Coordinates of C-alpha atoms and ligand atoms in Angstrom, one line a residue:
M141 CA -20.5 6.7 0.5
N142 CA -19.8 7.8 4.0
L143 CA -18.1 5.3 6.3
D144 CA -19.9 3.8 9.2
A145 CA -20.0 6.1 12.3
Q146 CA -17.9 3.5 14.2
H147 CA -15.0 3.5 11.7
P148 CA -11.8 4.9 13.2
L149 CA -11.6 7.7 10.7
A150 CA -15.3 8.7 11.4
T151 CA -14.9 8.6 15.2
G152 CA -11.7 10.7 14.9
L153 CA -9.5 8.0 16.4
T154 CA -7.1 7.9 13.5
A155 CA -8.2 11.0 11.5
D156 CA -5.6 13.2 13.2
S157 CA -2.7 10.6 13.1
R158 CA 0.6 11.6 11.5
L159 CA 0.0 9.1 8.7
I160 CA -3.4 10.4 7.7
R161 CA -2.4 14.1 8.0
A162 CA 0.7 13.4 5.8
Y163 CA -1.4 11.5 3.3
Q164 CA -3.7 14.6 3.1
G165 CA -0.7 16.8 2.2
T166 CA 0.0 18.5 5.5
R167 CA 3.1 18.1 7.6
P168 CA 2.5 16.6 11.1
D169 CA 4.8 17.2 14.2
A170 CA 7.2 14.5 12.9
T171 CA 7.5 12.6 9.6
P172 CA 5.5 9.3 9.8
V173 CA 7.3 6.0 9.1
W174 CA 6.2 2.5 8.2
F175 CA 7.9 -0.2 6.2
M176 CA 6.6 -2.3 3.3
R177 CA 6.8 -5.9 4.5
Q178 CA 7.3 -4.8 8.1
A179 CA 5.5 -7.9 9.2
G180 CA 7.1 -11.1 8.2
R181 CA 10.4 -12.9 8.1
S182 CA 12.6 -10.3 9.6
L183 CA 10.8 -10.8 12.9
P184 CA 11.7 -13.9 15.1
E185 CA 8.2 -13.7 16.6
Y186 CA 6.7 -14.0 13.1
R187 CA 8.9 -17.0 12.3
S188 CA 7.9 -18.8 15.4
L189 CA 4.2 -18.1 15.0
R190 CA 4.2 -19.3 11.4
V191 CA 5.8 -22.7 12.1
G192 CA 3.5 -25.4 10.6
T193 CA 1.1 -22.9 9.0
R194 CA 1.1 -22.3 5.3
M195 CA 1.3 -18.7 4.1
L196 CA -2.2 -18.4 2.7
D197 CA -3.7 -20.3 5.6
A198 CA -2.0 -17.8 8.0
C199 CA -3.6 -14.9 6.0
L200 CA -7.1 -16.6 6.3
D201 CA -6.8 -17.1 10.1
P202 CA -8.1 -13.8 11.5
E203 CA -6.4 -14.3 14.9
M204 CA -3.0 -15.1 13.4
A205 CA -3.2 -12.5 10.6
S206 CA -4.1 -9.9 13.2
E207 CA -1.3 -10.9 15.6
I208 CA 1.3 -10.8 12.8
T209 CA 0.0 -7.4 11.7
L210 CA 0.5 -6.1 15.3
Q211 CA 4.0 -7.5 15.9
P212 CA 5.9 -4.8 14.0
V213 CA 3.7 -2.0 15.4
R214 CA 4.5 -3.1 19.0
R215 CA 8.2 -3.6 18.3
H216 CA 9.1 -0.6 16.1
N217 CA 6.7 2.2 17.1
V218 CA 5.8 2.7 13.4
D219 CA 3.0 5.1 12.5
A220 CA 0.9 2.5 10.8
G221 CA 0.1 -1.2 10.6
I222 CA -0.4 -2.9 7.3
L223 CA -2.7 -5.9 7.2
F224 CA -0.8 -9.1 7.0
S225 CA -2.2 -10.7 3.8
D226 CA -1.2 -11.1 0.2
I227 CA -2.2 -9.7 -3.1
V228 CA -3.2 -13.1 -4.3
I229 CA -5.7 -13.7 -1.5
P230 CA -8.8 -12.4 -3.4
L231 CA -7.8 -14.6 -6.4
K232 CA -7.7 -17.6 -4.1
L233 CA -11.0 -16.7 -2.6
V234 CA -12.8 -16.5 -5.9
G235 CA -11.5 -20.0 -6.8
V236 CA -8.2 -19.5 -8.6
D237 CA -5.8 -22.4 -8.0
V238 CA -2.9 -20.4 -6.4
E239 CA -0.4 -21.2 -3.6
I240 CA 2.5 -19.3 -2.1
V241 CA 5.6 -21.4 -2.4
A242 CA 8.2 -20.6 0.3
G243 CA 11.2 -18.8 -1.1
T244 CA 9.4 -18.3 -4.5
G245 CA 6.1 -16.5 -4.2
P246 CA 2.7 -17.0 -5.8
V247 CA 2.5 -20.0 -8.1
L248 CA -0.6 -20.8 -10.2
G249 CA -1.9 -24.3 -10.9
T250 CA -2.3 -23.3 -14.6
A251 CA -1.2 -20.2 -16.3
V252 CA -3.8 -18.0 -18.1
R253 CA -2.3 -17.7 -21.6
T254 CA -5.1 -17.6 -24.2
A255 CA -8.5 -16.0 -24.9
K256 CA -10.0 -19.4 -23.9
D257 CA -8.1 -19.4 -20.6
V258 CA -9.3 -15.9 -19.9
A259 CA -12.9 -16.8 -20.7
Q260 CA -12.7 -19.7 -18.3
L261 CA -11.2 -17.6 -15.6
I262 CA -13.7 -14.8 -15.7
E263 CA -16.5 -17.3 -15.3
L264 CA -15.5 -17.1 -11.6
D265 CA -17.9 -14.6 -10.1
P266 CA -16.3 -11.8 -8.1
A267 CA -19.5 -11.4 -6.1
V268 CA -18.5 -14.6 -4.2
L269 CA -16.1 -12.4 -2.3
D270 CA -19.0 -10.8 -0.4
E271 CA -19.0 -14.1 1.6
T272 CA -15.5 -15.5 1.2
L273 CA -13.8 -12.3 2.4
A274 CA -15.2 -12.8 5.9
P275 CA -11.8 -14.0 7.4
I276 CA -10.1 -10.8 6.0
T277 CA -12.7 -8.4 7.4
A278 CA -12.6 -10.3 10.7
A279 CA -8.8 -9.8 10.8
V280 CA -9.2 -6.1 10.1
A281 CA -11.8 -5.6 12.8
R282 CA -9.6 -7.5 15.4
T283 CA -6.6 -5.5 14.4
V284 CA -8.1 -2.0 14.5
A285 CA -9.6 -2.7 17.9
E286 CA -6.1 -3.3 19.2
L287 CA -4.4 -0.5 17.2
G288 CA -6.4 2.3 18.7
S289 CA -5.2 5.6 17.3
T290 CA -2.6 4.0 15.0
P291 CA -4.1 3.7 11.5
L292 CA -4.2 0.4 9.7
I293 CA -3.4 0.4 6.0
G294 CA -5.4 -2.0 3.8
F295 CA -3.9 -3.1 0.5
A296 CA -4.4 -4.9 -2.8
G297 CA -2.4 -5.7 -5.9
A298 CA -3.1 -3.6 -9.0
P299 CA -4.7 -5.4 -11.9
F300 CA -1.4 -5.5 -13.9
T301 CA 0.7 -7.0 -11.1
L302 CA -2.0 -9.7 -10.5
A303 CA -2.4 -10.4 -14.2
A304 CA 1.3 -10.7 -14.4
Y305 CA 1.2 -13.7 -12.0
L306 CA -1.9 -15.1 -13.7
V307 CA -0.4 -15.1 -17.2
E308 CA 3.1 -16.0 -16.2
G309 CA 1.9 -18.7 -13.8
G310 CA 4.3 -17.4 -11.1
P311 CA 7.0 -14.9 -10.5
S312 CA 8.8 -13.6 -13.5
K313 CA 11.6 -11.1 -14.3
D314 CA 10.3 -9.5 -17.4
H315 CA 6.6 -10.5 -17.5
I316 CA 7.0 -11.3 -21.2
H317 CA 3.8 -13.5 -21.6
A318 CA 1.7 -10.8 -20.1
R319 CA 3.2 -8.1 -22.2
T320 CA 2.7 -10.3 -25.3
L321 CA -0.9 -11.0 -24.5
M322 CA -1.9 -7.3 -24.2
H323 CA -0.7 -6.7 -27.8
A324 CA -1.5 -10.1 -29.3
D325 CA -5.1 -10.2 -28.1
P326 CA -6.2 -6.8 -26.7
D327 CA -9.8 -8.0 -26.2
A328 CA -8.8 -11.0 -24.1
W329 CA -6.4 -8.7 -22.2
A330 CA -9.1 -6.1 -21.5
A331 CA -11.5 -8.8 -20.2
L332 CA -8.7 -10.2 -17.9
M333 CA -8.0 -6.7 -16.6
D334 CA -11.6 -5.8 -16.0
W335 CA -12.2 -9.0 -14.0
T336 CA -9.0 -8.6 -12.0
A337 CA -9.9 -4.9 -11.2
E338 CA -13.2 -6.0 -9.9
V339 CA -11.7 -8.8 -7.7
T340 CA -8.9 -6.8 -6.3
G341 CA -11.1 -3.6 -5.9
R342 CA -13.6 -5.6 -3.8
F343 CA -10.8 -6.9 -1.6
L344 CA -9.5 -3.4 -1.0
R345 CA -13.0 -1.9 -0.3
A346 CA -13.8 -4.6 2.2
Q347 CA -10.7 -3.8 4.2
V348 CA -11.6 -0.1 4.4
L349 CA -15.2 -0.7 5.3
A350 CA -14.0 -3.1 8.1
G351 CA -11.8 -0.4 9.6
A352 CA -8.6 0.3 7.6
S353 CA -7.9 4.1 7.5
A354 CA -6.0 4.2 4.2
A355 CA -5.7 2.0 1.1
Q356 CA -2.5 1.1 -0.9
L357 CA -2.5 -0.4 -4.3
F358 CA 0.7 -2.2 -5.2
D359 CA 1.6 -2.3 -8.9
S360 CA 4.9 -3.8 -8.1
W361 CA 5.7 -5.0 -11.6
A362 CA 4.4 -2.1 -13.7
G363 CA 8.0 -1.0 -14.1
A364 CA 8.2 -3.6 -16.8
L365 CA 5.9 -1.5 -19.0
S366 CA 6.5 1.3 -21.4
L367 CA 4.6 4.5 -20.7
A368 CA 2.5 3.9 -23.9
D369 CA 1.6 0.3 -22.8
Y370 CA 0.9 1.4 -19.2
T371 CA -1.5 4.2 -20.4
R372 CA -3.3 2.1 -23.0
F373 CA -3.4 -1.4 -21.4
V374 CA -3.2 -0.9 -17.7
A375 CA -4.2 2.5 -16.4
P376 CA -7.9 2.1 -17.1
A377 CA -8.0 -1.1 -15.0
S378 CA -6.1 0.6 -12.2
T379 CA -8.6 3.4 -12.3
A380 CA -11.4 0.9 -12.0
A381 CA -9.7 -0.9 -9.1
I382 CA -9.2 2.4 -7.2
A383 CA -12.8 3.4 -8.0
H384 CA -13.9 0.7 -5.5
V385 CA -12.5 2.9 -2.6
R386 CA -12.5 6.4 -4.3
D387 CA -16.1 7.1 -3.1
L388 CA -15.4 6.3 0.6
T389 CA -15.6 9.4 2.7
Y390 CA -16.0 10.6 6.4
D391 CA -16.8 13.8 8.0
E392 CA -14.2 15.4 10.2
G393 CA -15.4 17.5 13.1
A394 CA -18.9 16.2 12.4
A395 CA -21.8 16.5 14.9
G396 CA -21.7 13.5 17.2
T397 CA -17.9 13.4 17.3
D398 CA -17.6 17.0 18.6
V399 CA -19.4 17.3 21.9
A400 CA -18.7 21.1 22.1
H401 CA -21.3 21.6 19.3
T402 CA -25.0 21.8 20.4
D403 CA -26.2 23.6 17.3
A404 CA -26.6 21.3 14.3
D405 CA -26.0 24.0 11.8
D406 CA -22.8 25.1 13.5
A407 CA -21.6 21.5 13.6
D408 CA -22.3 21.1 9.9
A409 CA -20.4 24.3 9.1
A410 CA -17.4 23.0 11.1
S411 CA -17.3 19.6 9.5
V412 CA -15.2 18.8 6.5
R413 CA -15.9 15.8 4.2
R414 CA -12.7 13.9 3.5
N415 CA -11.9 10.8 1.4
V416 CA -10.1 7.8 2.6
P417 CA -6.5 8.3 1.4
V418 CA -5.3 6.1 -1.5
V419 CA -1.6 5.4 -2.1
H420 CA -0.3 3.9 -5.4
F421 CA 3.2 2.3 -5.5
G422 CA 5.3 0.5 -8.1
V423 CA 8.9 -0.7 -8.5
G424 CA 11.0 0.8 -11.3
T425 CA 8.1 3.1 -12.2
G426 CA 10.0 6.4 -12.3
E427 CA 8.8 7.0 -15.9
L428 CA 5.1 6.4 -14.8
L429 CA 4.8 8.5 -11.7
K430 CA 2.4 11.0 -13.2
E431 CA 0.2 8.4 -14.7
M432 CA 0.2 6.4 -11.5
H433 CA -1.1 9.4 -9.7
A434 CA -3.7 10.2 -12.4
V435 CA -5.5 6.9 -12.0
G436 CA -7.0 8.2 -8.8
A437 CA -4.3 8.1 -6.1
D438 CA -3.8 10.8 -3.4
V439 CA -0.2 9.7 -2.6
V440 CA 2.5 8.2 -4.8
G441 CA 4.9 5.6 -3.4
V442 CA 8.4 5.9 -5.0
D443 CA 11.0 3.1 -5.1
Y444 CA 14.6 3.8 -4.4
R445 CA 15.7 4.5 -7.9
V446 CA 14.4 8.1 -8.3
P447 CA 15.3 10.7 -5.6
L448 CA 12.2 12.2 -3.9
D449 CA 13.0 15.7 -5.1
E450 CA 13.0 14.5 -8.7
A451 CA 9.9 12.4 -8.1
N452 CA 8.2 15.5 -6.7
R453 CA 9.3 17.5 -9.8
R454 CA 7.8 14.8 -12.0
L455 CA 4.6 14.9 -10.0
G456 CA 4.3 18.7 -10.5
G457 CA 5.1 19.6 -6.8
L458 CA 1.5 18.9 -5.6
V459 CA 1.4 15.2 -4.5
P460 CA 2.4 13.7 -1.1
V461 CA 5.1 11.1 -1.6
Q462 CA 6.0 8.0 0.3
G463 CA 9.4 6.3 0.3
N464 CA 12.2 5.7 -0.6
V465 CA 15.1 4.4 1.6
D466 CA 17.1 1.8 -0.3
P467 CA 16.4 -1.5 1.5
A468 CA 20.0 -2.6 0.7
L469 CA 21.3 0.1 3.1
L470 CA 19.5 -1.5 6.1
A471 CA 22.5 -3.9 6.3
A472 CA 25.1 -1.1 5.9
P473 CA 26.9 0.4 8.9
W474 CA 24.6 2.8 10.8
P475 CA 26.4 6.0 9.8
V476 CA 26.0 5.1 6.1
L477 CA 22.3 4.3 6.6
E478 CA 21.8 7.5 8.7
A479 CA 23.4 9.7 6.0
H480 CA 21.2 8.1 3.4
V481 CA 18.0 8.6 5.5
L482 CA 18.8 12.2 6.1
D483 CA 19.2 12.7 2.4
V484 CA 15.9 11.0 1.7
L485 CA 14.2 13.3 4.4
E486 CA 15.8 16.4 2.9
R487 CA 14.7 15.6 -0.6
G488 CA 11.2 14.6 0.8
R489 CA 10.9 18.1 2.2
T490 CA 10.4 19.5 -1.4
A491 CA 7.1 17.6 -1.7
P492 CA 3.9 18.8 0.0
S493 CA 4.3 16.1 2.6
H494 CA 6.3 12.9 3.0
V495 CA 5.8 9.5 4.6
L496 CA 9.1 7.7 5.1
N497 CA 9.2 4.2 3.9
L498 CA 11.5 1.8 2.0
G499 CA 11.8 1.8 -1.8
H500 CA 10.6 -1.8 -1.6
G501 CA 10.0 -4.4 1.0
V502 CA 12.1 -5.2 4.1
P503 CA 14.7 -7.9 3.1
P504 CA 14.1 -11.1 5.2
M505 CA 17.6 -11.0 6.7
T506 CA 17.2 -7.5 8.1
D507 CA 18.2 -7.0 11.8
P508 CA 14.9 -5.8 13.3
N509 CA 16.7 -3.6 15.7
V510 CA 17.9 -1.4 12.8
L511 CA 14.3 -0.8 11.9
T512 CA 13.4 0.2 15.4
R513 CA 16.3 2.5 15.6
L514 CA 15.4 4.0 12.3
V515 CA 11.9 4.9 13.4
A516 CA 13.1 6.6 16.5
F517 CA 15.8 8.5 14.4
V518 CA 13.2 9.7 11.9
H519 CA 10.8 10.9 14.5
E520 CA 13.6 12.7 16.4
V521 CA 15.2 14.5 13.5
T522 CA 12.0 15.5 11.8
A523 CA 10.4 16.9 15.0
V524 CA 12.7 20.0 14.5
F525 CA 11.0 20.6 11.2
A526 CA 8.0 21.8 13.2
D527 CA 8.6 25.2 14.8
A528 CA 9.0 25.8 18.6
T529 CA 5.2 26.2 19.2
G530 CA 4.8 22.8 17.6
S531 CA 2.7 24.2 14.8
V532 CA 3.0 22.8 11.3
P533 CA 5.5 24.7 9.1
E534 CA 4.5 26.0 5.7
A535 CA 5.0 23.3 3.1
P536 CA 7.9 24.3 0.9
V537 CA 6.7 25.9 -2.4
S538 CA 7.8 23.9 -5.3
A539 CA 7.9 25.2 -8.8
P540 CA 5.4 23.4 -11.0
S541 CA 7.2 21.0 -13.3
A542 CA 7.6 21.9 -16.9
S543 CA 6.9 18.3 -18.1
Ligands
LIG818 O1 6.4 -17.6 3.9 C1 6.5 -16.4 3.9 O2 6.8 -15.7 4.9 C2 6.1 -15.8 2.6 C3 6.6 -14.4 2.3 C4 5.4 -13.5 2.0 C5 4.9 -12.5 2.9 C6 5.4 -12.2 4.3 C7 4.6 -13.4 0.9 C8 4.8 -14.3 -0.3 N1 3.7 -12.5 1.1 C9 3.8 -11.9 2.3 C10 2.9 -10.9 2.9 C11 2.7 -9.7 2.1 N2 2.5 -9.6 0.8 C12 2.4 -8.4 2.7 C13 2.3 -8.2 4.2 C14 2.2 -7.0 4.9 C15 3.5 -6.2 5.2 O3 4.0 -5.5 4.3 O4 4.0 -6.3 6.3 C16 2.2 -7.5 1.6 C17 1.9 -6.0 1.6 C18 2.3 -8.3 0.4 C19 2.0 -7.8 -1.0 C20 2.6 -8.5 -2.1 N3 2.7 -9.8 -2.4 C21 3.2 -7.8 -3.2 C22 3.2 -6.3 -3.4 C23 4.4 -5.7 -2.5 C24 5.8 -6.0 -3.0 O5 6.5 -6.5 -2.2 O6 6.1 -5.7 -4.2 C25 3.6 -8.8 -4.1 C26 4.3 -8.5 -5.4 C27 3.3 -10.0 -3.6 C28 3.6 -11.4 -4.2 C29 4.4 -12.2 -3.3 N4 3.9 -12.9 -2.2 C30 4.9 -13.5 -1.6 C31 6.2 -13.2 -2.3 C32 7.5 -13.7 -1.9 C33 5.8 -12.4 -3.4 C34 6.7 -11.8 -4.4 C35 7.2 -12.9 -5.4 C36 7.9 -12.3 -6.6 O7 9.0 -11.9 -6.5 O8 7.2 -12.3 -7.7

């Protein structure tokens, strides 16, 4: 389905941004940068705005969610905003009893452990989201109106990561109850994953339709899975979740956005149909990179454990990558961080394109000035990757991986 003519990708406002170009596999004039969890507790302006408002209430207040989304964009000059929300929001909106407990994370009223629990859960109709998502789409619309040519990334949790919270009842180290359920009762597990894919897929699609220019699916806890379990019990549901945005397209250089064209045929010939870029990220998922790409992603987010040249090799040299500065180094002396970032950039050059990010979220105690300095540094050092005329250099040719 083609996006609305007013969507920032369709009007061309964000279509030529560094982020979108890099997600499409070309190298813009400088490497784009944004940070997972760039909004939030590292910013004093966030902490003061949040006083007296619960996390999920803040997400469901369009004015507040929009303001929190914009705070890091104003402060750091990052190349994208990411909607301030949470992966459990669509669960809450369909009627699941979930809260975010400060310092802990999402906590469920009751864990979903048995086939009976699953049957009860999936009686909640995902179609209710068509109405209950209104505060989210309102927040997106407000935010993109302010962001102008800076793209907004919409996001959602992947079915496994959400199911991990549902089955465990809260955060967990090894997700053992979820991993047991998939083997002990594959039918109940499949029903749970189908339902979760539908709920989270609708949440993601609504954000893109409302104005987000890219979509990121977080399978944060998929690193707990073996490759065999991922492929059998998880990948089909991730494919189903991504399918909710996979069909969304826009025409670049289309008639109506290009005033130079008067002849309709000419305009058609010049226009290229593109899809809304989809990014897929997980933590500890070095063994799953290829499969996480195969579920329908355009870009793969890499955590800090696998160097980007190795990630690129595992991905066959053909996939744009995002990552993977170690968040722990944000608190190290600047020369240590700088050397690490240069190494990440150098390894990232082996891939078709690279969006610089952290290997996981910004730690709450991070000095925000370090993030601002890091953005300026990355933009400055990568500008020399482009040649003197400012044109985009050839992407380095990587040998296809043997794996
Ligand atoms: O009171 C607070 O400030 C709560 C902290 C917090 C914040 C700021 C939570 C609770 N969620 C969020 C916002 C959030 N969550 C964003 C905001 C946008 C941005 O990046 O700036 C995003 C993208 C998420 C997504 C999210 N929530 C993920 C996937 C990304 C990741 O970090 O792996 C996960 C796993 C969650 C669950 C969650 N919500 C909150 C916490 C502390 C957690 C993790 C709990 C755990 O360890 O299991």
